[in-house]
CSV table of C-alpha atoms in Angstrom, one decimal:
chain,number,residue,atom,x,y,z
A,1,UNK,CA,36.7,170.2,110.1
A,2,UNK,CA,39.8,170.3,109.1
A,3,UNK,CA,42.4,172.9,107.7
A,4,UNK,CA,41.8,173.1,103.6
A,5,UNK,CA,44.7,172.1,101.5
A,6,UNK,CA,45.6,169.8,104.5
A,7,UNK,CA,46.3,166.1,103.6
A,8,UNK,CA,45.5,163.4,106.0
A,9,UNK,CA,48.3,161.4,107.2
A,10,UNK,CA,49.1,157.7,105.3
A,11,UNK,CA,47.9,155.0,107.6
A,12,UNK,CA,49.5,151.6,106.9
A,13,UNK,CA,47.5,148.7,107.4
A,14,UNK,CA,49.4,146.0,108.5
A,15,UNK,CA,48.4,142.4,107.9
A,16,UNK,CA,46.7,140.6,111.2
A,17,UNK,CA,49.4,138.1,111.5
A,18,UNK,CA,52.0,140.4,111.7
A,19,UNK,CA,50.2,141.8,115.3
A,20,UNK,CA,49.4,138.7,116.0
A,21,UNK,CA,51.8,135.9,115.8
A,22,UNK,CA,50.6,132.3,115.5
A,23,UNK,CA,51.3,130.0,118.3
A,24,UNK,CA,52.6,126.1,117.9
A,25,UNK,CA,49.4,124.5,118.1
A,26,UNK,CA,48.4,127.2,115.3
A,27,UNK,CA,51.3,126.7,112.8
A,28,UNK,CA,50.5,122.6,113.1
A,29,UNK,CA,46.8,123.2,112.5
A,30,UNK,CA,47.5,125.6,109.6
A,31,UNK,CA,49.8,122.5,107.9
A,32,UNK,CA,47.6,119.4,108.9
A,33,UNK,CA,45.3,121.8,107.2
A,34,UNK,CA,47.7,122.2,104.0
A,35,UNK,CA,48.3,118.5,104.1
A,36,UNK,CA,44.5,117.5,104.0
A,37,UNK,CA,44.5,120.1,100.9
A,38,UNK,CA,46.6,118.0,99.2
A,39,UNK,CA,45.4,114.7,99.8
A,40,UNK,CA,41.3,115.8,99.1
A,41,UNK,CA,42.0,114.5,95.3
A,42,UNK,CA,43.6,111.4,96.1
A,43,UNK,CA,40.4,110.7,98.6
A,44,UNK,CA,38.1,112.1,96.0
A,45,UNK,CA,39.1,109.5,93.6
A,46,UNK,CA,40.1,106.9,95.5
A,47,UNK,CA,36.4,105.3,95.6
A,48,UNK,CA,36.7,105.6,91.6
A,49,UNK,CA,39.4,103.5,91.6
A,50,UNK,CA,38.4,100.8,93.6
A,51,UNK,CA,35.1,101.1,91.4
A,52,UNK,CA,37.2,100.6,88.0
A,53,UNK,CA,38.9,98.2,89.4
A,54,UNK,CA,35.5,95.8,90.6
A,55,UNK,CA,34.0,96.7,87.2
A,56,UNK,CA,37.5,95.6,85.6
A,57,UNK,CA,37.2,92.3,87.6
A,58,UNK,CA,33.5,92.0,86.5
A,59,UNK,CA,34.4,92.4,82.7
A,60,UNK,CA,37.5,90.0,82.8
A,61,UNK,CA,36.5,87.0,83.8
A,62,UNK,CA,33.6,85.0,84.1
A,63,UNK,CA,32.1,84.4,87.5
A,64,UNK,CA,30.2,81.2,86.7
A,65,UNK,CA,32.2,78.4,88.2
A,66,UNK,CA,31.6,76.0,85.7
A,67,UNK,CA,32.3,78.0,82.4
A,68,UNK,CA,35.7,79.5,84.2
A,69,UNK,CA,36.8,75.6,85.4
A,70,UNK,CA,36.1,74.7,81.6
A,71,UNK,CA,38.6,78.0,80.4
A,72,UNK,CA,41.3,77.3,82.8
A,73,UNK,CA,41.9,73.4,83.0
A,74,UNK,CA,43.1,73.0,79.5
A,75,UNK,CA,45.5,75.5,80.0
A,76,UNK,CA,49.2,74.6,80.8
A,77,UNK,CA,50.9,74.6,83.9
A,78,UNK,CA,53.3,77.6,82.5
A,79,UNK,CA,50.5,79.7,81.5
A,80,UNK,CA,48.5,79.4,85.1
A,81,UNK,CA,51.4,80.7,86.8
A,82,UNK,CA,51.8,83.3,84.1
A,83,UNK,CA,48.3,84.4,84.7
A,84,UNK,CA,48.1,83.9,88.7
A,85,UNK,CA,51.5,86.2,88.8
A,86,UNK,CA,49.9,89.0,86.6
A,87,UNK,CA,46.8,89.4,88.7
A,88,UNK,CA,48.8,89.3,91.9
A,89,UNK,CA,51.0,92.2,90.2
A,90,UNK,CA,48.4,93.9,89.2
A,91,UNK,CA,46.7,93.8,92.9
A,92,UNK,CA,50.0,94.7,94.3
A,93,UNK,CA,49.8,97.6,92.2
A,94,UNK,CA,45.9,98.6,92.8
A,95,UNK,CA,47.1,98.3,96.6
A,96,UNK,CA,50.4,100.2,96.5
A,97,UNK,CA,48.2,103.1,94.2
A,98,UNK,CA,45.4,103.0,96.9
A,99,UNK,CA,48.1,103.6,99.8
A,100,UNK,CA,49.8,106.2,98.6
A,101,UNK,CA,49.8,109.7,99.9
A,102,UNK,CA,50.1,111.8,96.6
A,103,UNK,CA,52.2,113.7,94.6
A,104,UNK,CA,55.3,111.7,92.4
A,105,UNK,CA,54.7,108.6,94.4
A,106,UNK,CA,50.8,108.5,93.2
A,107,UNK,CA,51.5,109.3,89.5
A,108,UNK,CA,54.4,106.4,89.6
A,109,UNK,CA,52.6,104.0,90.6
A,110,UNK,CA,49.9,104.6,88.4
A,111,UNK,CA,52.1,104.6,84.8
A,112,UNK,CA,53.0,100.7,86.8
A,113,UNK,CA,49.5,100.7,87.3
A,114,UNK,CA,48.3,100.9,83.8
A,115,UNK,CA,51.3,98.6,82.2
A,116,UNK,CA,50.3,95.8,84.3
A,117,UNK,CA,46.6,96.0,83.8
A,118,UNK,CA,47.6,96.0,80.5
A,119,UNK,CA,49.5,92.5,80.4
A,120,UNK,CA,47.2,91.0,82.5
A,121,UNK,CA,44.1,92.1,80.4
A,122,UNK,CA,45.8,91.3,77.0
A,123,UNK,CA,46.9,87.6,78.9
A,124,UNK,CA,43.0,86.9,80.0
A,125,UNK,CA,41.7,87.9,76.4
A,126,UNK,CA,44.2,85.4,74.5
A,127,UNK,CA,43.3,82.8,77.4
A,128,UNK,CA,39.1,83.6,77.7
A,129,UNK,CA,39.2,83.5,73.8
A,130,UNK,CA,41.8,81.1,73.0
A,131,UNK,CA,39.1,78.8,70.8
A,132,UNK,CA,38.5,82.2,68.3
A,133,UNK,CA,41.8,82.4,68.2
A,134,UNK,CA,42.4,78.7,67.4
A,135,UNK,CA,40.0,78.9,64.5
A,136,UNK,CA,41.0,82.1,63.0
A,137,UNK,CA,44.5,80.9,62.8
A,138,UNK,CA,43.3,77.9,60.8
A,139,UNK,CA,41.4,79.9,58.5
A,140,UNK,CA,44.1,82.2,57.8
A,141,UNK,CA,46.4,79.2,57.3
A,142,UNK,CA,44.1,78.1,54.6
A,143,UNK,CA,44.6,81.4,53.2
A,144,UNK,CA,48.6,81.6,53.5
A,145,UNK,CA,49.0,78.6,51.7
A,146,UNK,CA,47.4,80.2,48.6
A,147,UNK,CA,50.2,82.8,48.8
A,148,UNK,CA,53.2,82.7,46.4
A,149,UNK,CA,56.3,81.7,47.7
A,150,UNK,CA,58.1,85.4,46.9
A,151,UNK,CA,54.8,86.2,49.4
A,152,UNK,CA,55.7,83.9,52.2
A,153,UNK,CA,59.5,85.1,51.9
A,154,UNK,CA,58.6,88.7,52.6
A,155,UNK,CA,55.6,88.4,55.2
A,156,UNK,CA,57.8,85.8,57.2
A,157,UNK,CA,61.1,89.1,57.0
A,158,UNK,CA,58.3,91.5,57.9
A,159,UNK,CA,57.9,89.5,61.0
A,160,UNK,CA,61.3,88.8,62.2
A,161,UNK,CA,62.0,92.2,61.6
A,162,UNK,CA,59.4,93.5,63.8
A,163,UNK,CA,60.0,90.6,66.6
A,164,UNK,CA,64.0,91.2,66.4
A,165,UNK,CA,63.2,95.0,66.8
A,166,UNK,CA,60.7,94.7,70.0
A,167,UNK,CA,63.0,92.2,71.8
A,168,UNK,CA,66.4,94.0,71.3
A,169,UNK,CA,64.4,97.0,73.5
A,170,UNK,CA,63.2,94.6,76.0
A,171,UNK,CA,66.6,93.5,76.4
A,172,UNK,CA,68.1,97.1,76.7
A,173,UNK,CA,65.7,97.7,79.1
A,174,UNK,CA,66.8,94.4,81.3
A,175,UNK,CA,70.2,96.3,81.5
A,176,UNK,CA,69.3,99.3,82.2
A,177,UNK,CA,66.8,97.8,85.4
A,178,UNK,CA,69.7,95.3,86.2
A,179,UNK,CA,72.5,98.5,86.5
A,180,UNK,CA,69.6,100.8,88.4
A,181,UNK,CA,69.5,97.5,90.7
A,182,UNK,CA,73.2,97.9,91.0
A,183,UNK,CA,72.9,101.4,92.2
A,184,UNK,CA,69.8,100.9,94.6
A,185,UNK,CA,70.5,98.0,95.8
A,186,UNK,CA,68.4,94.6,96.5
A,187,UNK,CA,66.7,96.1,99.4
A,188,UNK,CA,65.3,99.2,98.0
A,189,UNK,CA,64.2,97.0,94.6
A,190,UNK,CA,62.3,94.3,96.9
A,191,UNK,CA,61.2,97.4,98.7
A,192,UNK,CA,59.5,98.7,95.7
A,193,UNK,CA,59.0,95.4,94.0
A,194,UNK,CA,58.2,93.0,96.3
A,195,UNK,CA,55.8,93.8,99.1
A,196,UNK,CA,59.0,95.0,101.3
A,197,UNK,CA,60.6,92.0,101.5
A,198,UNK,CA,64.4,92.0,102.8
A,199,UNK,CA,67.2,89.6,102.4
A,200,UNK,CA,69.6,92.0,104.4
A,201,UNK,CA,71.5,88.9,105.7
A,202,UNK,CA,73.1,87.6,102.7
A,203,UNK,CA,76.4,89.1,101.4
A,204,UNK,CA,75.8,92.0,98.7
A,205,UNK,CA,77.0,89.4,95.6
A,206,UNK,CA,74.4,87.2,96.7
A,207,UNK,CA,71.7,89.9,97.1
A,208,UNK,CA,72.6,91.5,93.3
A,209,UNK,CA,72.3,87.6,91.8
A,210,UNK,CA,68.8,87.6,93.7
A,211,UNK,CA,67.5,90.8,92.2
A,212,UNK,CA,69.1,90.0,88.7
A,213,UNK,CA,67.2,86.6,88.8
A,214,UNK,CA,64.3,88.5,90.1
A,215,UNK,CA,63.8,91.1,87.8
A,216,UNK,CA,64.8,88.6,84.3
A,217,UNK,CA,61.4,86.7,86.0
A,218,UNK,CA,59.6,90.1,85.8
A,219,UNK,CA,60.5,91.3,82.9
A,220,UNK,CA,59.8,87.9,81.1
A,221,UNK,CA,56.2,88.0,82.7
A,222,UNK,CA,55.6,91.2,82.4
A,223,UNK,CA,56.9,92.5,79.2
A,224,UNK,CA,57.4,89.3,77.4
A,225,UNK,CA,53.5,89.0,77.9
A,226,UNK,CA,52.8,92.3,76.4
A,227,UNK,CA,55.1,91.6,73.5
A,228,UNK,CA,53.8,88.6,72.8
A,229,UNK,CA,50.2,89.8,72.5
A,230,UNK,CA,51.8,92.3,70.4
A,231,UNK,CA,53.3,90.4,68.1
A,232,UNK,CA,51.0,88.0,67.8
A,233,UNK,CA,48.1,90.8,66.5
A,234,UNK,CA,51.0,91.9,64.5
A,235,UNK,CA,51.2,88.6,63.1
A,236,UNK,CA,47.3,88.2,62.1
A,237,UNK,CA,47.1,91.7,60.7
A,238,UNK,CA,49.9,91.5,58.4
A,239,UNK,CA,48.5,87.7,57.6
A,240,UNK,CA,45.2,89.2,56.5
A,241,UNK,CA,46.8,92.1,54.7
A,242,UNK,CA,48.5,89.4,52.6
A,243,UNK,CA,45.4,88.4,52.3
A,244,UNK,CA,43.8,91.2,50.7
A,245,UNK,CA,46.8,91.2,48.4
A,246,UNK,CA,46.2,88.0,47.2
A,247,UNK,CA,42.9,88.3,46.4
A,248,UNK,CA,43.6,91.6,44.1
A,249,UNK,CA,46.4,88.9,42.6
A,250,UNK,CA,43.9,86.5,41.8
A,251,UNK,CA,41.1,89.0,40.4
A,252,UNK,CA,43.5,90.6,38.2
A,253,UNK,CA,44.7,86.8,37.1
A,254,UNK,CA,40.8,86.0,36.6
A,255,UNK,CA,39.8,89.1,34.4
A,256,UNK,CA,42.9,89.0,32.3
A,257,UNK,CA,41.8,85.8,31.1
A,258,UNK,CA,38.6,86.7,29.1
A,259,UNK,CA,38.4,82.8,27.9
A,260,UNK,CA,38.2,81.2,31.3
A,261,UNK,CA,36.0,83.9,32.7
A,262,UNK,CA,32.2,82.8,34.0
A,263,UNK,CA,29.4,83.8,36.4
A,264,UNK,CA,31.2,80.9,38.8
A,265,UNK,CA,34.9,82.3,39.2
A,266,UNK,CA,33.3,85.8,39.7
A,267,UNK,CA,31.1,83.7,42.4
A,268,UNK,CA,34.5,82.5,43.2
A,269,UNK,CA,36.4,85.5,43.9
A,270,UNK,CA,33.0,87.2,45.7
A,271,UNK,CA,33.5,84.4,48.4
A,272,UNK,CA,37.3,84.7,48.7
A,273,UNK,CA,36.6,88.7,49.2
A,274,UNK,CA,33.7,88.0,51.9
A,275,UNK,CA,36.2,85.7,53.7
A,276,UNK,CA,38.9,87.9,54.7
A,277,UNK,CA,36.8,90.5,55.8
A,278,UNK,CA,34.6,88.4,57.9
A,279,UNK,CA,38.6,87.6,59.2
A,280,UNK,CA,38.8,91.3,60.0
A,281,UNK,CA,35.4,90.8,61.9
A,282,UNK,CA,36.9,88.5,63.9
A,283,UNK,CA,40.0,89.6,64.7
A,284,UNK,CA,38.5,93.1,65.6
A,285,UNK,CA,36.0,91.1,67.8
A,286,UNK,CA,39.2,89.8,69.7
A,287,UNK,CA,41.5,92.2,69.9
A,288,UNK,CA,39.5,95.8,70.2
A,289,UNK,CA,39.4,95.5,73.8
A,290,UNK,CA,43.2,95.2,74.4
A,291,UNK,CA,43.6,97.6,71.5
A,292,UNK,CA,41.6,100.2,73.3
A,293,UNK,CA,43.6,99.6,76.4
A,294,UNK,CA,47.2,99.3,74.9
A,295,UNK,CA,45.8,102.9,73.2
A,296,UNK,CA,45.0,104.4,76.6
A,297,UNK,CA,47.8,103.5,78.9
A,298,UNK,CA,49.9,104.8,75.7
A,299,UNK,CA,48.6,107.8,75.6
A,300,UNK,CA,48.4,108.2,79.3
A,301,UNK,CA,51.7,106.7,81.0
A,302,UNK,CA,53.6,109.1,78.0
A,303,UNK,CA,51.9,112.3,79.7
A,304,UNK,CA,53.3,111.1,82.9
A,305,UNK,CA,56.1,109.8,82.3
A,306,UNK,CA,57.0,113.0,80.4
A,307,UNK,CA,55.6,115.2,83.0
A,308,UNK,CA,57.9,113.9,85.4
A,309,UNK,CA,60.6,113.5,83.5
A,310,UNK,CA,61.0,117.1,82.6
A,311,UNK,CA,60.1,118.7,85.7
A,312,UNK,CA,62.4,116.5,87.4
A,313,UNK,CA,65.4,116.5,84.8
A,314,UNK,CA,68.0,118.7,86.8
A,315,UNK,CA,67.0,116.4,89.9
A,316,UNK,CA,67.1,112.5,87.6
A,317,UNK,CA,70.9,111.0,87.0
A,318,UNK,CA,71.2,109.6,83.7
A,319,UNK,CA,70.6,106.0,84.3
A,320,UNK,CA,67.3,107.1,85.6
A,321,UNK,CA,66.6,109.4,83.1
A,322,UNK,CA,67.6,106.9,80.6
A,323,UNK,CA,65.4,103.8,82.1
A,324,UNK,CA,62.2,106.1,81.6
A,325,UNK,CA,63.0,107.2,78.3
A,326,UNK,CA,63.3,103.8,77.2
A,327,UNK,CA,60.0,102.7,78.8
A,328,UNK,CA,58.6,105.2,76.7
A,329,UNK,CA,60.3,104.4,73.7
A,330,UNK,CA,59.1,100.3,73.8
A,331,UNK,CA,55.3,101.8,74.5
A,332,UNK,CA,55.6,104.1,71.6
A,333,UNK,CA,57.3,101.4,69.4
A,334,UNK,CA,54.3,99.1,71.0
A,335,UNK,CA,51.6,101.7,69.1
A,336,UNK,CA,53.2,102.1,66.3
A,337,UNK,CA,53.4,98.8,65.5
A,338,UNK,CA,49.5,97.7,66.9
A,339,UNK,CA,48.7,101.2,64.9
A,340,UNK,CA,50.7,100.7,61.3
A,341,UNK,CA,49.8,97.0,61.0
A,342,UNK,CA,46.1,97.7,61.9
A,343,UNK,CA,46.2,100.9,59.2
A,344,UNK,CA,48.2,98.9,56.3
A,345,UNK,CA,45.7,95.9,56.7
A,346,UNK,CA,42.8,98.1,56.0
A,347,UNK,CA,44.1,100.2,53.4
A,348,UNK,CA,45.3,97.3,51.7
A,349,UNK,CA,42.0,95.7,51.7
A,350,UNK,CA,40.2,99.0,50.8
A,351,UNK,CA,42.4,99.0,47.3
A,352,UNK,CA,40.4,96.3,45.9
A,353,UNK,CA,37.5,98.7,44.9
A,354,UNK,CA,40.2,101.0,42.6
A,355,UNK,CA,41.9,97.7,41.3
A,356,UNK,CA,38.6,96.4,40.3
A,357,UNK,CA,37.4,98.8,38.4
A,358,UNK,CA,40.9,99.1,36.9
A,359,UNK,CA,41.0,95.3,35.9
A,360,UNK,CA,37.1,95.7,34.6
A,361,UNK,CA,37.2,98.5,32.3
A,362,UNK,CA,37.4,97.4,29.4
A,363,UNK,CA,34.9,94.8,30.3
A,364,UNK,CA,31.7,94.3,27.5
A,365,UNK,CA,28.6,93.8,29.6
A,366,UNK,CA,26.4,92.8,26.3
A,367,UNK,CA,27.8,89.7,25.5
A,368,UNK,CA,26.6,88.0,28.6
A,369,UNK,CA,24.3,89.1,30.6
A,370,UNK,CA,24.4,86.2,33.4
A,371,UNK,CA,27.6,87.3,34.0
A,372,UNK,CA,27.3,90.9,33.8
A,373,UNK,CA,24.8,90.6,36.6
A,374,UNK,CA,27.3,88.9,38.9
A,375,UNK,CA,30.4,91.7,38.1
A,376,UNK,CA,28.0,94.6,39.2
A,377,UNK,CA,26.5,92.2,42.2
A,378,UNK,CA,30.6,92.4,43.1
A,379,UNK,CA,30.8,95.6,42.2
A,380,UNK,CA,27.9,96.4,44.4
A,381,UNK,CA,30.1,94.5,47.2
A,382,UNK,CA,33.3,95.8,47.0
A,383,UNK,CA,31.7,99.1,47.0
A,384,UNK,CA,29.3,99.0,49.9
A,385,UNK,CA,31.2,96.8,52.5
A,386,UNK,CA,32.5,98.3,55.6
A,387,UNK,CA,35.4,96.8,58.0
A,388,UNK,CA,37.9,98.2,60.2
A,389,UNK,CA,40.1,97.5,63.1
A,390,UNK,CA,39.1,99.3,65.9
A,391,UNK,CA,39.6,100.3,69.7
A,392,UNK,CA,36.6,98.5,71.2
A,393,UNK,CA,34.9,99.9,68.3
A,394,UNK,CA,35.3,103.6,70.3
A,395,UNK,CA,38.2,104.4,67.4
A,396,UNK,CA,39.3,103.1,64.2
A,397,UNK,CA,42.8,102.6,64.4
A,398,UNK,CA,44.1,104.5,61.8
A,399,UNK,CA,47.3,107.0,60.5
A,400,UNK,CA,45.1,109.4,60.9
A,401,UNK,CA,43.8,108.7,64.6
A,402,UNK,CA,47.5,108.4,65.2
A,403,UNK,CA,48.7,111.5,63.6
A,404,UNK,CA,46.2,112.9,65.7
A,405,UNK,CA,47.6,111.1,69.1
A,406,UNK,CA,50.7,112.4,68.2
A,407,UNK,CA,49.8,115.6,67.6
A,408,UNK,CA,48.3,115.6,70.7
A,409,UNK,CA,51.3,114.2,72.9
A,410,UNK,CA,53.4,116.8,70.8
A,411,UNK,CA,51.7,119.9,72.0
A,412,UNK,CA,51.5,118.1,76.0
A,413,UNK,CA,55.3,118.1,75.8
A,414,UNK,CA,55.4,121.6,74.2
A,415,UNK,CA,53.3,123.0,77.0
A,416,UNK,CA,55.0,120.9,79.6
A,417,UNK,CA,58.7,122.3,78.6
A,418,UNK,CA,57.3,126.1,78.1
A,419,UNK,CA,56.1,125.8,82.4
A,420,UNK,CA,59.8,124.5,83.2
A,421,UNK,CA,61.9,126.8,81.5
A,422,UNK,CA,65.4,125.4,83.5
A,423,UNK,CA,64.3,121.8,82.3
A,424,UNK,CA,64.0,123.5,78.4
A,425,UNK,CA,66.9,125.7,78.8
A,426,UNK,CA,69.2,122.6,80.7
A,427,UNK,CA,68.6,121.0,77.4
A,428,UNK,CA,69.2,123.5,74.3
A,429,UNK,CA,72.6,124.2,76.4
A,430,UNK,CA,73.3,120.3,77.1
């Protein structure tokens, strides 16, 4: 027992590895065991990826050998090569992601990943349903040559505009991947590009003319693919927008003239008004699935990009820094314009309910009843007649689905910038 009012002496417990150094054998197994840590989620999901990847194959094209000979032989020389390149690209890429060993490298090459699989699945829907296509043009044709010319003038300036806008970026881009070439050299881009192929033997001039010519090919497949699909939905939904437009026209013409008015031109203007929604039908039925995946790798190569972008800010030059933000600029310009001319489509065609009842209230239903029958049979539908353009009908692609994505992407970017306070102070002080 000891003395009362005596306090035991402090022991300090030292940790076990200060008694007992590791040896070299010990310090490798503790990082072979560090660097299997950090490879467990590339090996957890690697047999994911290779199974999106067959069920991608599976979904794309057609394995019967006759009805895939009967898709591809009318197609054009051009547009074989276009298509053979963009699955070889996107198998590059599926390798070079499967290969890697984590970290920056991983998340790089799946943002080139996702772009790719997104030209080549836009360029097998326009080929696999070309014929749709075909047809729907026509029948939109039919349609545009009921507009009036002051309609033709603008819809034709809406285009342009939007064409001129998407292809100045894709040009800026060119430049800023032809200067980034400059800086890298040939070697390091064929590295990266191209499978590691080197041309080390030719003189520098001749190497930068290679990876100029080079890259103008990639970026004419690659992105000139992707704007092309773009533009071209563009294209039909502002066509069918029109549409709707003209058919408000022509039922405001028809109930303003009370003399000419009968159970047939209401007959008339029903059919007109089932027509360009069964050309929504259609167009969704062609388009949703590249919708949905334009939507996706949107949504997902931004929070990557911009992850990496501001983590690595203080460690980027500006060239660099400047070629991502541009990437990210032409994928959000990309959205907005598949988004907006999805949205103003719809909501034009949903205004023909409200200008119906506008142009019909004043209308008497006493004095014939034939014809009163077939104004609330329109009424009837206008009113209960549902169509949308969708994201492989997962999504309706709306401003408010994308007020919400941007919501969204604004809050990741918040949160990203709050967890590198350098990156957010570098740039309130740049």
């Amino acid at each position: 027992m000891g003395r009362p009012g005596l306090m035991m002496p402090a022991i300090t417990v030292h940790p076990i590895y200060h008694k007992f150094p590791l040896t070299s054998s010990a310090n490798s197994a503790v990082r072979n065991m560090s660097k299997n840590e950090n490879i467990s989620f590339l090996k957890a999901i690697k047999p994911l990826l290779i199974s999106l990847v067959v069920i991608g194959i599976q979904t794309t094209i057609y394995f019967k050998p006759s009805t895939l000979r009967q898709k591809v032989l009318p197609l054009r020389w051009w547009i074989i090569l276009t298509l053979i390149y963009l699955h070889l690209f996107s198998l590059k890429t599926v390798v070079a992601l499967l290969l890697t060993k984590g970290g920056i490298e991983f998340w790089l090459q799946l943002t080139i990943f996702l772009r790719s699989s997104v030209a080549t699945i836009s360029a097998d829907i326009y080929v696999f349903k070309r014929n749709k296509l075909h047809n729907l043009v026509l029948k939109i044709n039919s349609i545009f040559n009921r507009f009036s010319p002051e309609e033709k003038k603008t819809f034709k300036n809406r285009i342009i505009r939007g064409t001129f806008v998407i292809w100045i970026f894709m040009t800026m881009n060119f430049i800023t991947s032809t200067m980034n070439i400059y800086k890298m050299g040939i070697a390091n881009f064929l590295d990266i590009h191209l499978f590691s192929m080197r041309i080390s033997f030719v003189s520098p001039v001749t190497q930068y003319v290679v990876g100029g010519i080079l890259l103008l090919i990639r970026q004419a497949i690659m992105w000139g693919t992707l704007s092309f699909m773009i533009m071209y939905y563009v294209f039909l939904c502002e066509a069918i927008r029109y549409s709707f437009r003209s058919f408000i026209l022509s039922m405001i013409t028809t109930f303003q003239h009370e003399n000419i008015l009968d159970e047939r031109s209401v007959k008339r203007l029903q059919k007109y008004y089932v027509y360009v929604t069964d050309l929504v039908s259609q167009l969704d039925d062609i388009f949703s699935p590249a919708v949905f995946f334009w939507s996706s790798s949107f949504i997902l190569s931004v929070c990557i990009d911009i992850t990496f972008d501001i983590s690595l800010y203080s460690r980027m030059n500006t060239m660099r820094f400047f070629e991502s933000l541009q990437k990210l600029v032409i994928l959000f310009l990309a959205y907005v314009s598949i988004g907006m001319s999805a949205s103003l489509a719809i909501e034009e065609g949903r205004k023909c309910l409200p200008a119906f009842y506008k142009v019909t209230a004043s209308f008497d239903a006493s004095r014939n009843y034939p014809l009163s029958q077939a104004v609330q049979f329109f009424a009837m539908r206008l009113g209960t007649t549902h169509f949308a353009l969708t994201g492989w009908k997962f999504f309706d692609m709306t401003r408010g689905y994308m007020l919400t994505v941007f919501g969204i992407l604004g809050s990741y970017i918040i949160l990203v910038f709050q967890l590198n306070p350098e990156t957010m102070t570098a740039f309130i002080t740049a």
